[in-house]
Every structure is written in C-alpha cells, then in structure tokens.
PDB file of C-alpha atoms in Angstrom:
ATOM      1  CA  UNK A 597    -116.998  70.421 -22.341  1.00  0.00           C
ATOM      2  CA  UNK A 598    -114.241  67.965 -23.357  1.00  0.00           C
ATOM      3  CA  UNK A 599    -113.620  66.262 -26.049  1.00  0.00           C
ATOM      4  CA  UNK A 600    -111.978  63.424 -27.311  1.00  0.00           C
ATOM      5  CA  UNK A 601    -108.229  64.598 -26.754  1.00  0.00           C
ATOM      6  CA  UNK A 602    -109.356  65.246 -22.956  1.00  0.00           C
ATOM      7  CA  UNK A 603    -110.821  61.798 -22.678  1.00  0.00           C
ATOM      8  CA  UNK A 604    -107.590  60.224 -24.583  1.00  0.00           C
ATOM      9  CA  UNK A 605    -105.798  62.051 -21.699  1.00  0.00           C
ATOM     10  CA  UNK A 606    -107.532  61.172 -19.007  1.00  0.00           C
ATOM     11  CA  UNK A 607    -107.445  57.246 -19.856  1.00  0.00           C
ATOM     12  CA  UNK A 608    -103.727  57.384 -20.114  1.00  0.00           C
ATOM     13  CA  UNK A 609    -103.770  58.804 -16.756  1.00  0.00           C
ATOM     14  CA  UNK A 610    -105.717  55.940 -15.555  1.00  0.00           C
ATOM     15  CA  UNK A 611    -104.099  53.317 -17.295  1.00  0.00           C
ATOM     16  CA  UNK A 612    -100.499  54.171 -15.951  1.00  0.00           C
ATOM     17  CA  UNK A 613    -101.688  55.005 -12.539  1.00  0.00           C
ATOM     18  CA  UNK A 614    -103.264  51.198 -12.570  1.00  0.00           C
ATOM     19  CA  UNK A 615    -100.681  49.763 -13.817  1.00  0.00           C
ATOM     20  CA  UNK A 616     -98.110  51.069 -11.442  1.00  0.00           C
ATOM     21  CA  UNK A 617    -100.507  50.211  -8.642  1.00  0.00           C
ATOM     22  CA  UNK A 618    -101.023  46.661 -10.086  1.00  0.00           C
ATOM     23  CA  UNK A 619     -97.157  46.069  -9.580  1.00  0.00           C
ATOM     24  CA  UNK A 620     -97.081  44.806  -6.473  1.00  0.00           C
ATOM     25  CA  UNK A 621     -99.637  41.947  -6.840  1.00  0.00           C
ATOM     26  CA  UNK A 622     -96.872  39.398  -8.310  1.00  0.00           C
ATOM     27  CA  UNK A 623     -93.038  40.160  -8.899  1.00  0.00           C
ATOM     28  CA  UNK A 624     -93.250  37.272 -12.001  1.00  0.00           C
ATOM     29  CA  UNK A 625     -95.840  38.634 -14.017  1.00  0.00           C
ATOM     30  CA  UNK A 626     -97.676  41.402 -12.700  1.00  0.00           C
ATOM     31  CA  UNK A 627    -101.103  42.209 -14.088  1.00  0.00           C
ATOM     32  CA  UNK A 628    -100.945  45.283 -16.444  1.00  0.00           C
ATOM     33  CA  UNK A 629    -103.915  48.026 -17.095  1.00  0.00           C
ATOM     34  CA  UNK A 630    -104.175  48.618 -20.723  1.00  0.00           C
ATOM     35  CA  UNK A 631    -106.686  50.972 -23.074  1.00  0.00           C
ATOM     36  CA  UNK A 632    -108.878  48.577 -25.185  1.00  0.00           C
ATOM     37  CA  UNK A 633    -112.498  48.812 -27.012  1.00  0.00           C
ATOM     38  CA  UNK A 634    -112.531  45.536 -26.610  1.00  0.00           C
ATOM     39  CA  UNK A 635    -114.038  45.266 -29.960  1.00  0.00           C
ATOM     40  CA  UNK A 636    -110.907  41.882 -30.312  1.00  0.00           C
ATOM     41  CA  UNK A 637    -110.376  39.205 -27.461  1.00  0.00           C
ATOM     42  CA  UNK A 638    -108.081  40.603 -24.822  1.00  0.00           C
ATOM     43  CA  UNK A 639    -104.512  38.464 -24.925  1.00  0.00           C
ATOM     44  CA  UNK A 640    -103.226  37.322 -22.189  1.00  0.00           C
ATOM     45  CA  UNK A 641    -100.713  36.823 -20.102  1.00  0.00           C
ATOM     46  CA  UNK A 642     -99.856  38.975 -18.383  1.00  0.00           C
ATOM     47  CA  UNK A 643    -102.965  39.448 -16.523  1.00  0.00           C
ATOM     48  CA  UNK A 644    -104.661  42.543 -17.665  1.00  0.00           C
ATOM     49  CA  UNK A 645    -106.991  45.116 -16.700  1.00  0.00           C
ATOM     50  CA  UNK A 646    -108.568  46.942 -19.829  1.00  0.00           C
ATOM     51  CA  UNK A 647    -110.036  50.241 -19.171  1.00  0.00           C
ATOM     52  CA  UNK A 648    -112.126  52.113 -22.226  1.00  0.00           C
ATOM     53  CA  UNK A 649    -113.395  55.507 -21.068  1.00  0.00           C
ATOM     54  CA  UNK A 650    -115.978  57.215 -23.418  1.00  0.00           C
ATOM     55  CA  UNK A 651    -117.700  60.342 -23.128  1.00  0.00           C
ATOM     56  CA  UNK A 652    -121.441  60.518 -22.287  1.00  0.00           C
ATOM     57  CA  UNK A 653    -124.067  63.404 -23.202  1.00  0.00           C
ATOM     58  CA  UNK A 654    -126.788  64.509 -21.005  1.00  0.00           C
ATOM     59  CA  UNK A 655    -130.320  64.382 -22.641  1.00  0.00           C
ATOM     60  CA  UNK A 656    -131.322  67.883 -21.785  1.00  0.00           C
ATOM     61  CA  UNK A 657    -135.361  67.124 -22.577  1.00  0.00           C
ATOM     62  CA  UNK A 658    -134.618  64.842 -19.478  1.00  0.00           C
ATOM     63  CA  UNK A 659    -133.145  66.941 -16.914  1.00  0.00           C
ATOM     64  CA  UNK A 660    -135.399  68.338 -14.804  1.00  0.00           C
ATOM     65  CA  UNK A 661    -137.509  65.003 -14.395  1.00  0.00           C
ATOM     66  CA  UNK A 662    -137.856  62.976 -11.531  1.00  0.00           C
ATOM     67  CA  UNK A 663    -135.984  59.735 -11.237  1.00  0.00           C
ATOM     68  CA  UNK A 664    -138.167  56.734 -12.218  1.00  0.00           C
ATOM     69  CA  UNK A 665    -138.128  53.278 -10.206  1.00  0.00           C
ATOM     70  CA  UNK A 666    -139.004  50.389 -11.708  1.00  0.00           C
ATOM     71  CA  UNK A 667    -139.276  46.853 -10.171  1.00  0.00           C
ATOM     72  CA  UNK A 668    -138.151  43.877 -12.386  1.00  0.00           C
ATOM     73  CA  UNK A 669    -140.718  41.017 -13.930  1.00  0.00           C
ATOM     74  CA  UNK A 670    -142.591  39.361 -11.860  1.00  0.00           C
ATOM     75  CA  UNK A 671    -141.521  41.037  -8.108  1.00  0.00           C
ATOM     76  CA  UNK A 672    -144.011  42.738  -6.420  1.00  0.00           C
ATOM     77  CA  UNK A 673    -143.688  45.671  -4.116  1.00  0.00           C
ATOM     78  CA  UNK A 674    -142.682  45.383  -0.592  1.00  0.00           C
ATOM     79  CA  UNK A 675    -145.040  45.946   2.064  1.00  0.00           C
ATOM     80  CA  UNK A 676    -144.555  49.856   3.874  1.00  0.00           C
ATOM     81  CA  UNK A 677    -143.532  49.401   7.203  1.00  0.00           C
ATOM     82  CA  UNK A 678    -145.289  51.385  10.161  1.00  0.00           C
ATOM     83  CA  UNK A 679    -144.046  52.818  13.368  1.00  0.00           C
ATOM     84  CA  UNK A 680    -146.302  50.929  16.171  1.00  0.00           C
ATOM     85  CA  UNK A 681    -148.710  53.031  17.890  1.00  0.00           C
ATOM     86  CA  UNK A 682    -146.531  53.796  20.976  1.00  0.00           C
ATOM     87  CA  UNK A 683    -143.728  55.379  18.979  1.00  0.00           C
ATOM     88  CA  UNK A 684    -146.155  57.942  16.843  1.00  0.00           C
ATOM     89  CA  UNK A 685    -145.867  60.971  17.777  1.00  0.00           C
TER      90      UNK A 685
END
C-alpha cells in the first residue's frame, strides 16, 4: 500500500501535467494547477486549479456487503415499469 511519499508523488505528477495542459487556454495569464489543502483562501490571479490528493482506507468490516440505495427526504420511489403483454415472453 502507499503511503504518503507515493501520494506526494503522485500529486506532483498531476499538478505539472495540469498545468502544462492549462497553457494553452490564454497566452497572458494562463491558469496554473497548484497543490493546496485549502485550509487558506486560494490567491488569485493567475487563475488556478488546486488539486489535494489524500489517501483513503477501505473499511474491511464493510467489504463484502451489498451496496445500499437510499432515496433523499421526501421523494418517493418510482413506479416499476412492465413489458406489455404482447412483448412477454
């Protein structure tokens, strides 16, 4: 499993192949990809893309259960729709 230099790696990566991609969308000030936890109010200009990877852990008492679908407040479920009786088979 990785840890936090892989991650570290990885978003450096990212954030230079963004930023070289981002080039092109204005020769004055192009937009720039930059890491940030944006635990502080992203500056700008330039225009900026932040990107904060972090790792996640799987919660292995959860694994092997089926996903569960919930609707929101206050929606109620949609009614099943049937084949007519020509098309059964």
């Amino acid at each position: 499993m990785g840890d936090f230099g892989v991650i570290a790696d990885v978003s450096s990566v990212v954030v230079n192949a963004l930023t070289r991609s981002l080039r092109g969308l204005s020769r004055v000030e192009p937009p720039v990809a930059e890491l940030n936890d944006l635990s502080e109010t992203v500056q700008t200009p330039p225009p900026k893309l932040t990107v904060f990877l972090y790792e996640i852990a799987e919660d292995p008492a959860s694994r092997n259960r089926p996903p569960v679908r919930s609707l929101p407040p206050g929606r109620r479920p949609s009614a099943s729709r049937r084949w007519p009786c020509c098309c059964a088979t």
